[in-house]
Amino acid sequence: MKRNKFKYSLIAIATSVLASCSSSYLEVLPKGSSLEASYYTNQSEAFAGLVAVYDIMRKNSGGFENMITMLNAGSDDTVAGGGGATDGVGLQSFSNYTISPTTVPASYWGDHYQGVFRANFLLSKLPNIPMDATLKARYTAESQALRALYYFNLVRLFKNIPLITTPLASTEIYNVVQAEPSAIYAQIEKDLNDAIPVLPISVPASDAGRLTKGAAQALLGKVYLYDNKLSEAAAQLAIVNGTPNGANPYGYKLLNNFSDLWVVANKFNSESILEVTHTYASNAGWGNWGSGTDEGNSVVQMIGPRTLTRPTGSTAPAYYSGGWSFNPVTQDLYDVLKNDPRFSATILDAKALKAAKQINYISGYQDTGYFINKFMPKQSDVSTGLGNIELNFRQNSYIIRLADSYLMEAEALGGTGARAQALLDAVRSRVGLPSIPVSLNAIANERRLELACEGHRWFDLVRTGKAATVLSSKGFKAGKNEALPIPFKELENTKIKQNPNY
């Protein structure tokens, strides 16, 4: 695959410099004052630090505790699945809403704060690093935008979180208190507004994966939507979206074929706005899985059927046989999608293939017979490198893509008017569906169909106040489960207070 040197040429330097950062946010800087004083003194070291800030983006789809698999489990699109009721306790307890301060995976807090503190540390050093002023400004903007992304995930997941924008001394870390969510959103919006004018409109292929002006604007539009600043959201997203299915200032364009979004080699395509890169070049093994130095897509491994085989003469695709059967698709999502043109690209009907004697597989926990085809592991994508196959799938994942941005703008417009109608129509016409009258309900339904199993559904339900109704059968309780519990270890010897009703 074509992978830019940005990510890997200095990854070893970046990870070694920051290896002593704990997954707990309380241990935020490399230990040892001599290391702190002597590093970030030149452009190459600043670049290594920037790579380290970017690396937390892999949380979307890398490691067992990735965002996509976790958020899918809590939604009505999938259940937890896996090997049993205790396989991935965090996933299981989020899926059935028994999640507690001791079962919530601490990495959703710690990894994102690690990204925040890496950004804070680099931002504190950049002003005094002798390097080209234009390049320094770009590094600053990228760090600000990444900090915004990590805080956005934190405030959506946990709601009541500390706001820290400078490196902390060891004497300060136990006295940090939580900020109001409004203050977190204000900082996120400031970071993005500061970064957007500086970021480039596009990047060369060698830098694919780095933030652009369009990516930061799309993220800002999404942040405004969650912050209920609808006119601001619509204005930002309108710039990103341009004319639906027409001219676009950043060159974004819906792919003609929905299924092409999931072709593994089709990285950084015209629909991609903000994308996480994965590779098998890291040759990850069990010794470093989830440590930040492995770069494979873990969702692909986790959602595949267990021990899948093809009988002689089968015409079924050659899927990888060793998946772990997490996130089996619910009957509800199957029924919603079964007559939609996006069905086959979204859901693998393994039940039907098995009945037709095209495949065999071993049923996992909560097996429904339906699997997420968007991330289905294929034999053709198995790594031939030195690492473990399970940890080295190279499919990228989208954080924001153009169809998502279209639907967010339509929602920000209140689900009414000619432009909202055109945005909804563009998403539907791409898959051959006719126009339907635009409304907030129609937009919400389209988001579920278009973005199924990509990790958006739980946030959408919480944001729109529908979670308590839609997820009641899974155990969701209003006034509690809109936010995750803060991990128990983050409360010890600190002034941080637990979220309500946990």
Short mmCIF file of C-alpha atoms in Angstrom, two decimals:
data_model
loop_
_atom_site.label_atom_id
_atom_site.label_comp_id
_atom_site.label_asym_id
_atom_site.label_seq_id
_atom_site.Cartn_x
_atom_site.Cartn_y
_atom_site.Cartn_z
CA MET A 1 0.00 0.00 0.00
CA LYS A 2 1.06 3.60 -0.39
CA ARG A 3 1.63 4.86 3.14
CA ASN A 4 3.19 8.17 3.89
CA LYS A 5 6.53 8.57 5.57
CA PHE A 6 4.87 11.04 7.96
CA LYS A 7 3.40 8.23 10.00
CA TYR A 8 6.22 5.76 10.09
CA SER A 9 9.59 7.32 9.47
CA LEU A 10 9.78 8.67 13.00
CA ILE A 11 7.25 6.51 14.78
CA ALA A 12 9.96 4.72 16.71
CA ILE A 13 11.36 8.03 17.93
CA ALA A 14 7.95 9.34 18.91
CA THR A 15 6.89 6.25 20.79
CA SER A 16 10.20 5.95 22.61
CA VAL A 17 10.05 9.58 23.68
CA LEU A 18 6.52 9.20 25.03
CA ALA A 19 6.63 5.58 26.09
CA SER A 20 6.63 6.48 29.74
CA CYS A 21 3.29 8.31 29.46
CA SER A 22 0.79 6.33 31.48
CA SER A 23 -2.61 5.43 30.10
CA SER A 24 -3.93 7.32 33.11
CA TYR A 25 -4.18 11.03 32.43
CA LEU A 26 -2.55 11.75 35.80
CA GLU A 27 0.88 10.76 34.51
CA VAL A 28 1.19 13.10 31.63
CA LEU A 29 4.83 13.85 30.84
CA PRO A 30 7.90 11.77 30.12
CA LYS A 31 9.43 10.96 33.47
CA GLY A 32 12.75 12.65 34.13
CA SER A 33 13.47 16.34 33.87
CA SER A 34 16.54 15.82 31.70
CA LEU A 35 14.44 14.20 28.97
CA GLU A 36 11.90 17.01 29.09
CA ALA A 37 14.59 19.69 28.91
CA SER A 38 16.64 18.10 26.15
CA TYR A 39 13.92 17.03 23.72
CA TYR A 40 11.92 19.14 21.21
CA THR A 41 14.95 21.27 20.39
CA ASN A 42 14.85 21.09 16.58
CA GLN A 43 12.53 20.50 13.64
CA SER A 44 13.00 16.74 13.41
CA GLU A 45 12.16 16.31 17.08
CA ALA A 46 9.10 18.53 16.68
CA PHE A 47 8.02 16.33 13.79
CA ALA A 48 8.43 13.22 15.92
CA GLY A 49 6.30 14.85 18.59
CA LEU A 50 3.61 15.66 16.02
CA VAL A 51 3.58 12.04 14.85
CA ALA A 52 3.00 11.00 18.46
CA VAL A 53 0.02 13.35 18.73
CA TYR A 54 -1.48 11.92 15.54
CA ASP A 55 -1.00 8.37 16.71
CA ILE A 56 -3.94 8.53 19.13
CA MET A 57 -6.28 8.78 16.12
CA ARG A 58 -5.88 5.01 15.84
CA LYS A 59 -8.24 4.73 18.84
CA ASN A 60 -11.07 4.87 16.31
CA SER A 61 -10.39 1.35 15.02
CA GLY A 62 -7.11 0.12 16.53
CA GLY A 63 -6.69 -2.09 19.58
CA PHE A 64 -9.26 -4.27 21.31
CA GLU A 65 -10.71 -1.20 23.04
CA ASN A 66 -11.42 0.76 19.86
CA MET A 67 -14.22 3.28 19.44
CA ILE A 68 -16.12 1.58 16.61
CA THR A 69 -16.58 -1.83 18.23
CA MET A 70 -17.45 -0.32 21.62
CA LEU A 71 -19.97 2.19 20.27
CA ASN A 72 -21.56 -0.43 18.02
CA ALA A 73 -22.06 -2.67 21.06
CA GLY A 74 -24.00 0.02 22.91
CA SER A 75 -26.25 0.83 19.95
CA ASP A 76 -29.26 -0.94 18.48
CA ASP A 77 -27.24 -1.92 15.39
CA THR A 78 -25.27 -4.71 17.07
CA VAL A 79 -24.78 -6.52 20.35
CA ALA A 80 -21.45 -7.27 21.99
CA GLY A 81 -20.98 -10.90 20.85
CA GLY A 82 -17.53 -12.44 21.01
CA GLY A 83 -16.71 -15.68 22.78
CA GLY A 84 -18.95 -15.38 25.81
CA ALA A 85 -20.55 -13.13 28.39
CA THR A 86 -17.16 -12.31 29.93
CA ASP A 87 -15.27 -11.84 26.66
CA GLY A 88 -14.42 -8.15 26.73
CA VAL A 89 -16.20 -7.14 29.93
CA GLY A 90 -16.29 -3.49 28.89
CA LEU A 91 -18.02 -4.31 25.61
CA GLN A 92 -20.46 -6.67 27.28
CA SER A 93 -21.37 -4.30 30.10
CA PHE A 94 -21.85 -1.37 27.71
CA SER A 95 -24.03 -3.49 25.44
CA ASN A 96 -26.38 -4.51 28.27
CA TYR A 97 -25.97 -1.28 30.29
CA THR A 98 -24.56 -2.86 33.42
CA ILE A 99 -21.41 -0.79 32.86
CA SER A 100 -19.78 0.54 36.02
CA PRO A 101 -16.66 2.45 37.12
CA THR A 102 -14.81 -0.86 37.42
CA THR A 103 -15.93 -2.39 34.10
CA VAL A 104 -15.62 0.64 31.83
CA PRO A 105 -12.38 0.30 29.85
CA ALA A 106 -10.08 2.95 31.31
CA SER A 107 -8.35 3.46 27.96
CA TYR A 108 -11.27 5.46 26.57
CA TRP A 109 -10.36 8.10 29.14
CA GLY A 110 -6.62 7.51 29.34
CA ASP A 111 -5.76 7.18 25.66
CA HIS A 112 -7.62 10.34 24.70
CA TYR A 113 -6.01 12.28 27.53
CA GLN A 114 -2.67 10.95 26.42
CA GLY A 115 -3.39 12.57 23.06
CA VAL A 116 -4.38 15.82 24.79
CA PHE A 117 -1.19 15.90 26.82
CA ARG A 118 1.02 15.05 23.89
CA ALA A 119 -0.55 18.00 22.08
CA ASN A 120 -0.19 20.25 25.14
CA PHE A 121 3.46 19.36 25.55
CA LEU A 122 4.31 19.94 21.89
CA LEU A 123 2.38 23.22 21.84
CA SER A 124 4.34 24.41 24.87
CA LYS A 125 7.65 23.63 23.14
CA LEU A 126 6.97 24.80 19.59
CA PRO A 127 7.41 28.56 20.18
CA ASN A 128 11.04 28.07 21.17
CA ILE A 129 12.03 25.51 18.53
CA PRO A 130 14.20 27.03 15.77
CA MET A 131 12.41 26.07 12.54
CA ASP A 132 10.64 27.59 9.56
CA ALA A 133 7.84 29.86 10.79
CA THR A 134 5.28 28.58 8.27
CA LEU A 135 5.99 24.98 9.17
CA LYS A 136 5.83 25.79 12.88
CA ALA A 137 2.43 27.40 12.37
CA ARG A 138 1.20 24.26 10.60
CA TYR A 139 2.46 21.97 13.39
CA THR A 140 0.70 24.24 15.87
CA ALA A 141 -2.57 24.10 13.92
CA GLU A 142 -2.42 20.33 13.55
CA SER A 143 -1.78 19.90 17.29
CA GLN A 144 -4.69 22.19 18.13
CA ALA A 145 -7.07 20.36 15.79
CA LEU A 146 -6.01 16.97 17.15
CA ARG A 147 -6.46 18.17 20.72
CA ALA A 148 -9.94 19.31 19.71
CA LEU A 149 -10.73 15.86 18.29
CA TYR A 150 -9.61 14.10 21.44
CA TYR A 151 -11.52 16.45 23.71
CA PHE A 152 -14.58 16.02 21.50
CA ASN A 153 -14.48 12.27 22.02
CA LEU A 154 -13.91 12.71 25.76
CA VAL A 155 -16.78 15.12 26.33
CA ARG A 156 -19.17 12.99 24.29
CA LEU A 157 -18.16 9.81 26.11
CA PHE A 158 -17.83 11.10 29.68
CA LYS A 159 -19.44 14.58 29.63
CA ASN A 160 -17.85 15.80 32.90
CA ILE A 161 -14.12 15.98 32.30
CA PRO A 162 -11.11 18.12 33.25
CA LEU A 163 -9.99 20.83 30.84
CA ILE A 164 -6.21 20.98 30.69
CA THR A 165 -4.43 22.98 28.00
CA THR A 166 -0.88 23.19 29.37
CA PRO A 167 1.52 20.58 30.72
CA LEU A 168 0.97 19.86 34.40
CA ALA A 169 3.63 19.74 37.08
CA SER A 170 3.62 16.68 39.32
CA THR A 171 2.42 18.86 42.20
CA GLU A 172 -0.70 19.87 40.25
CA ILE A 173 -2.06 16.62 38.89
CA TYR A 174 -4.03 15.57 41.97
CA ASN A 175 -5.87 18.89 42.25
CA VAL A 176 -7.45 18.95 38.81
CA VAL A 177 -11.23 19.36 38.80
CA GLN A 178 -13.84 18.86 36.10
CA ALA A 179 -15.01 21.68 33.87
CA GLU A 180 -18.51 22.37 32.66
CA PRO A 181 -19.17 20.69 29.29
CA SER A 182 -19.79 24.16 27.85
CA ALA A 183 -16.19 25.12 28.69
CA ILE A 184 -14.90 21.98 26.96
CA TYR A 185 -16.90 22.80 23.85
CA ALA A 186 -15.66 26.39 23.92
CA GLN A 187 -12.05 25.17 23.95
CA ILE A 188 -12.69 22.67 21.17
CA GLU A 189 -14.27 25.37 19.02
CA LYS A 190 -11.44 27.80 19.75
CA ASP A 191 -8.79 25.24 18.82
CA LEU A 192 -10.50 24.45 15.53
CA ASN A 193 -11.20 28.07 14.65
CA ASP A 194 -7.54 28.88 15.33
CA ALA A 195 -6.34 25.92 13.26
CA ILE A 196 -8.56 26.20 10.17
CA PRO A 197 -6.98 29.32 8.61
CA VAL A 198 -3.52 27.76 8.87
CA LEU A 199 -4.15 24.22 7.68
CA PRO A 200 -3.54 23.40 3.99
CA ILE A 201 -6.40 22.90 1.57
CA SER A 202 -4.88 19.61 0.45
CA VAL A 203 -1.85 17.45 1.11
CA PRO A 204 0.29 15.39 -1.26
CA ALA A 205 -0.12 11.62 -1.32
CA SER A 206 3.04 11.26 0.75
CA ASP A 207 1.28 13.11 3.59
CA ALA A 208 -2.12 11.42 3.28
CA GLY A 209 -3.77 11.24 6.66
CA ARG A 210 -2.64 14.65 7.88
CA LEU A 211 -5.27 17.24 8.73
CA THR A 212 -6.53 19.61 6.06
CA LYS A 213 -8.65 22.74 6.20
CA GLY A 214 -11.70 20.77 5.03
CA ALA A 215 -11.26 18.07 7.67
CA ALA A 216 -11.01 20.65 10.46
CA GLN A 217 -14.04 22.53 9.13
CA ALA A 218 -16.09 19.34 8.94
CA LEU A 219 -15.08 18.51 12.50
CA LEU A 220 -15.98 22.03 13.65
CA GLY A 221 -19.37 21.73 11.97
CA LYS A 222 -19.94 18.46 13.79
CA VAL A 223 -18.85 19.99 17.10
CA TYR A 224 -21.25 22.91 16.61
CA LEU A 225 -24.06 20.42 15.88
CA TYR A 226 -23.40 18.59 19.17
CA ASP A 227 -23.14 21.94 20.96
CA ASN A 228 -26.57 22.86 19.55
CA LYS A 229 -25.19 25.81 17.61
CA LEU A 230 -27.14 24.90 14.54
CA SER A 231 -26.62 27.97 12.37
CA GLU A 232 -22.87 27.83 12.97
CA ALA A 233 -22.87 24.10 12.20
CA ALA A 234 -24.77 24.61 8.96
CA ALA A 235 -22.43 27.41 7.87
CA GLN A 236 -19.26 25.36 8.40
CA LEU A 237 -20.66 22.22 6.83
CA ALA A 238 -21.97 24.17 3.83
CA ILE A 239 -18.40 25.21 3.02
CA VAL A 240 -17.23 21.60 3.24
CA ASN A 241 -20.15 20.20 1.27
CA GLY A 242 -20.35 22.76 -1.54
CA THR A 243 -23.11 21.99 -4.00
CA PRO A 244 -24.59 18.57 -3.21
CA ASN A 245 -23.35 16.20 -5.88
CA GLY A 246 -21.66 19.17 -7.55
CA ALA A 247 -18.80 21.63 -7.11
CA ASN A 248 -16.83 21.40 -3.91
CA PRO A 249 -14.03 23.71 -2.73
CA TYR A 250 -11.96 20.81 -1.42
CA GLY A 251 -12.60 18.30 -4.17
CA TYR A 252 -14.78 16.02 -2.05
CA LYS A 253 -17.22 13.89 -4.01
CA LEU A 254 -19.47 10.96 -3.20
CA LEU A 255 -18.18 7.74 -4.71
CA ASN A 256 -20.41 6.45 -7.47
CA ASN A 257 -20.65 3.03 -5.85
CA PHE A 258 -21.38 2.79 -2.14
CA SER A 259 -19.59 -0.55 -1.92
CA ASP A 260 -16.34 1.05 -3.11
CA LEU A 261 -16.08 2.77 0.27
CA TRP A 262 -15.16 -0.61 1.75
CA VAL A 263 -12.58 -1.70 -0.82
CA VAL A 264 -9.47 -2.01 1.33
CA ALA A 265 -7.13 -0.50 -1.27
CA ASN A 266 -9.43 2.50 -1.83
CA LYS A 267 -7.78 4.67 0.81
CA PHE A 268 -8.19 8.45 0.97
CA ASN A 269 -10.81 8.44 -1.75
CA SER A 270 -12.84 11.49 -2.81
CA GLU A 271 -15.50 10.87 -0.15
CA SER A 272 -13.02 10.68 2.71
CA ILE A 273 -12.74 13.82 4.86
CA LEU A 274 -11.05 12.54 8.02
CA GLU A 275 -9.60 9.03 7.90
CA VAL A 276 -7.54 6.79 10.17
CA THR A 277 -4.74 4.91 8.46
CA HIS A 278 -3.90 1.29 9.20
CA THR A 279 -1.18 -0.93 7.81
CA TYR A 280 0.48 -4.30 8.22
CA ALA A 281 3.90 -2.66 7.93
CA SER A 282 4.27 -2.47 11.71
CA ASN A 283 4.38 -6.31 11.90
CA ALA A 284 2.52 -6.11 15.20
CA GLY A 285 2.57 -9.08 17.56
CA TRP A 286 0.82 -9.94 20.80
CA GLY A 287 3.60 -8.28 22.76
CA ASN A 288 2.72 -4.79 21.53
CA TRP A 289 -0.98 -5.05 20.59
CA GLY A 290 -2.81 -2.04 21.94
CA SER A 291 0.40 -0.37 23.09
CA GLY A 292 0.28 2.37 20.46
CA THR A 293 3.03 0.85 18.34
CA ASP A 294 0.79 -1.59 16.46
CA GLU A 295 -0.96 -0.07 13.46
CA GLY A 296 -3.48 -2.69 12.32
CA ASN A 297 -7.26 -2.30 12.14
CA SER A 298 -8.61 -4.35 15.05
CA VAL A 299 -12.27 -3.98 14.08
CA VAL A 300 -11.68 -6.19 11.04
CA GLN A 301 -10.37 -9.03 13.20
CA MET A 302 -12.93 -8.62 15.94
CA ILE A 303 -16.12 -8.72 13.85
CA GLY A 304 -15.32 -11.68 11.57
CA PRO A 305 -17.10 -15.04 12.05
CA ARG A 306 -15.30 -17.78 13.99
CA THR A 307 -13.68 -20.64 12.10
CA LEU A 308 -15.30 -19.76 8.79
CA THR A 309 -14.75 -22.32 6.04
CA ARG A 310 -15.98 -22.76 2.46
CA PRO A 311 -17.09 -26.22 1.32
CA THR A 312 -15.74 -27.51 -1.98
CA GLY A 313 -17.44 -25.77 -4.88
CA SER A 314 -18.54 -22.76 -2.83
CA THR A 315 -18.81 -19.46 -4.69
CA ALA A 316 -18.86 -17.38 -1.49
CA PRO A 317 -16.11 -14.76 -1.11
CA ALA A 318 -12.89 -15.99 0.46
CA TYR A 319 -13.22 -14.51 3.93
CA TYR A 320 -10.53 -14.87 6.56
CA SER A 321 -11.42 -17.77 8.81
CA GLY A 322 -10.23 -16.65 12.24
CA GLY A 323 -12.50 -13.82 13.38
CA TRP A 324 -13.75 -13.33 16.93
CA SER A 325 -17.46 -12.71 16.20
CA PHE A 326 -17.91 -9.43 18.07
CA ASN A 327 -20.68 -7.00 17.05
CA PRO A 328 -23.14 -9.45 15.47
CA VAL A 329 -25.78 -7.36 13.69
CA THR A 330 -29.21 -7.19 15.30
CA GLN A 331 -32.34 -8.48 13.65
CA ASP A 332 -33.69 -4.93 13.89
CA LEU A 333 -30.92 -3.47 11.72
CA TYR A 334 -31.21 -6.39 9.31
CA ASP A 335 -34.94 -5.70 8.90
CA VAL A 336 -34.36 -1.97 8.39
CA LEU A 337 -31.72 -2.56 5.71
CA LYS A 338 -32.91 -5.73 3.99
CA ASN A 339 -34.63 -3.89 1.12
CA ASP A 340 -32.07 -1.09 0.90
CA PRO A 341 -29.42 -1.02 -1.87
CA ARG A 342 -26.74 -0.67 0.83
CA PHE A 343 -27.67 -3.97 2.46
CA SER A 344 -25.09 -6.27 0.88
CA ALA A 345 -22.21 -3.85 1.41
CA THR A 346 -23.23 -3.37 5.05
CA ILE A 347 -24.36 -6.79 6.27
CA LEU A 348 -23.05 -10.27 5.54
CA ASP A 349 -25.97 -12.68 5.79
CA ALA A 350 -23.92 -15.63 7.00
CA LYS A 351 -27.08 -17.39 8.09
CA ALA A 352 -28.32 -17.55 4.50
CA LEU A 353 -24.91 -18.55 3.14
CA LYS A 354 -24.67 -21.33 5.70
CA ALA A 355 -28.16 -22.57 4.87
CA ALA A 356 -27.18 -22.61 1.20
CA LYS A 357 -24.07 -24.66 2.10
CA GLN A 358 -21.77 -21.91 0.81
CA ILE A 359 -19.97 -21.43 4.14
CA ASN A 360 -19.69 -22.94 7.58
CA TYR A 361 -18.76 -21.13 10.77
CA ILE A 362 -18.88 -21.65 14.51
CA SER A 363 -21.51 -19.55 16.23
CA GLY A 364 -20.16 -17.14 18.82
CA TYR A 365 -21.91 -15.55 21.76
CA GLN A 366 -25.19 -13.82 20.83
CA ASP A 367 -24.83 -15.00 17.24
CA THR A 368 -27.56 -13.68 14.96
CA GLY A 369 -26.12 -15.01 11.71
CA TYR A 370 -25.46 -11.44 10.51
CA PHE A 371 -22.04 -9.77 10.44
CA ILE A 372 -20.68 -6.33 9.52
CA ASN A 373 -19.65 -6.60 5.88
CA LYS A 374 -18.09 -3.13 5.85
CA PHE A 375 -15.18 -4.52 7.85
CA MET A 376 -15.35 -8.20 6.97
CA PRO A 377 -11.81 -9.68 6.93
CA LYS A 378 -10.89 -11.13 3.56
CA GLN A 379 -8.21 -13.68 2.84
CA SER A 380 -6.81 -11.40 0.14
CA ASP A 381 -6.05 -8.75 2.79
CA VAL A 382 -4.25 -11.04 5.22
CA SER A 383 -0.77 -9.77 6.00
CA THR A 384 2.21 -11.72 4.70
CA GLY A 385 4.54 -9.89 7.09
CA LEU A 386 6.23 -11.08 10.25
CA GLY A 387 3.49 -10.04 12.67
CA ASN A 388 0.39 -11.90 13.78
CA ILE A 389 -2.32 -12.03 11.11
CA GLU A 390 -5.01 -11.02 13.60
CA LEU A 391 -3.29 -7.75 14.46
CA ASN A 392 -2.27 -6.54 11.02
CA PHE A 393 -5.32 -5.85 8.89
CA ARG A 394 -4.75 -2.75 6.80
CA GLN A 395 -8.25 -1.40 6.12
CA ASN A 396 -8.57 2.28 7.01
CA SER A 397 -11.56 3.67 8.91
CA TYR A 398 -13.49 6.90 8.38
CA ILE A 399 -14.03 9.42 11.15
CA ILE A 400 -15.97 11.76 8.83
CA ARG A 401 -16.94 11.13 5.22
CA LEU A 402 -18.91 13.30 2.84
CA ALA A 403 -22.27 11.52 3.12
CA ASP A 404 -22.06 11.98 6.89
CA SER A 405 -21.28 15.67 6.39
CA TYR A 406 -24.24 16.08 4.00
CA LEU A 407 -26.64 14.60 6.54
CA MET A 408 -25.22 16.65 9.41
CA GLU A 409 -25.76 19.85 7.48
CA ALA A 410 -29.30 18.83 6.57
CA GLU A 411 -29.98 18.24 10.26
CA ALA A 412 -28.39 21.55 11.26
CA LEU A 413 -30.74 23.25 8.79
CA GLY A 414 -33.63 21.88 10.83
CA GLY A 415 -34.57 19.24 8.29
CA THR A 416 -36.39 21.77 6.15
CA GLY A 417 -35.81 23.79 3.00
CA ALA A 418 -34.49 23.22 -0.49
CA ARG A 419 -30.86 22.77 0.54
CA ALA A 420 -31.67 20.20 3.23
CA GLN A 421 -33.76 18.36 0.63
CA ALA A 422 -30.89 18.42 -1.88
CA LEU A 423 -28.42 17.08 0.69
CA LEU A 424 -30.71 14.20 1.63
CA ASP A 425 -31.44 13.48 -2.02
CA ALA A 426 -27.73 13.34 -2.84
CA VAL A 427 -27.11 10.58 -0.31
CA ARG A 428 -30.11 8.59 -1.50
CA SER A 429 -29.56 9.06 -5.23
CA ARG A 430 -26.00 7.72 -4.95
CA VAL A 431 -27.52 4.30 -4.17
CA GLY A 432 -30.43 4.65 -6.59
CA LEU A 433 -33.14 5.59 -4.10
CA PRO A 434 -35.85 8.12 -4.97
CA SER A 435 -36.36 11.45 -3.26
CA ILE A 436 -38.48 11.50 -0.10
CA PRO A 437 -39.69 14.60 1.76
CA VAL A 438 -36.94 15.92 3.99
CA SER A 439 -37.50 16.02 7.75
CA LEU A 440 -35.44 15.46 10.87
CA ASN A 441 -36.90 11.97 11.12
CA ALA A 442 -36.04 11.18 7.49
CA ILE A 443 -32.47 12.44 8.04
CA ALA A 444 -32.09 10.35 11.20
CA ASN A 445 -33.32 7.25 9.39
CA GLU A 446 -30.95 7.93 6.50
CA ARG A 447 -28.02 8.30 8.90
CA ARG A 448 -28.74 4.86 10.29
CA LEU A 449 -28.93 3.29 6.84
CA GLU A 450 -25.90 5.08 5.40
CA LEU A 451 -23.58 4.95 8.43
CA ALA A 452 -24.63 1.64 9.97
CA CYS A 453 -22.00 -0.01 12.16
CA GLU A 454 -19.42 2.77 11.66
CA GLY A 455 -19.67 3.90 15.29
CA HIS A 456 -22.05 6.86 14.86
CA ARG A 457 -25.40 5.44 15.92
CA TRP A 458 -24.98 5.56 19.73
CA PHE A 459 -23.85 9.19 19.64
CA ASP A 460 -26.74 10.06 17.29
CA LEU A 461 -29.30 8.51 19.64
CA VAL A 462 -27.89 10.26 22.71
CA ARG A 463 -27.52 13.60 20.93
CA THR A 464 -31.12 13.61 19.70
CA GLY A 465 -32.62 12.39 22.98
CA LYS A 466 -33.84 9.10 21.50
CA ALA A 467 -31.50 6.74 23.34
CA ALA A 468 -33.72 6.09 26.36
CA THR A 469 -36.56 4.94 24.10
CA VAL A 470 -34.64 3.10 21.39
CA LEU A 471 -32.22 1.38 23.78
CA SER A 472 -34.60 0.68 26.67
CA SER A 473 -34.72 -3.04 25.83
CA LYS A 474 -30.94 -3.19 26.27
CA GLY A 475 -31.16 -1.59 29.72
CA PHE A 476 -30.37 2.07 28.92
CA LYS A 477 -31.51 4.41 31.72
CA ALA A 478 -32.25 8.08 31.10
CA GLY A 479 -30.22 10.44 33.25
CA LYS A 480 -27.42 7.91 33.59
CA ASN A 481 -26.31 6.13 30.45
CA GLU A 482 -25.95 9.24 28.26
CA ALA A 483 -22.38 9.27 29.61
CA LEU A 484 -19.98 6.52 30.55
CA PRO A 485 -18.89 6.17 34.17
CA ILE A 486 -15.50 7.66 34.89
CA PRO A 487 -12.99 4.83 35.41
CA PHE A 488 -12.48 4.10 39.10
CA LYS A 489 -8.72 4.62 39.01
CA GLU A 490 -9.21 8.20 37.82
CA LEU A 491 -11.09 8.99 41.03
CA GLU A 492 -8.46 7.69 43.42
CA ASN A 493 -6.62 10.47 45.29
CA THR A 494 -8.04 13.13 42.97
CA LYS A 495 -10.78 15.75 43.08
CA ILE A 496 -12.61 14.21 40.13
CA LYS A 497 -16.23 13.27 40.88
CA GLN A 498 -18.15 10.35 39.43
CA ASN A 499 -20.89 10.92 36.88
CA PRO A 500 -24.49 10.88 38.20
CA ASN A 501 -26.15 7.57 39.14
CA TYR A 502 -23.03 5.41 38.90
#
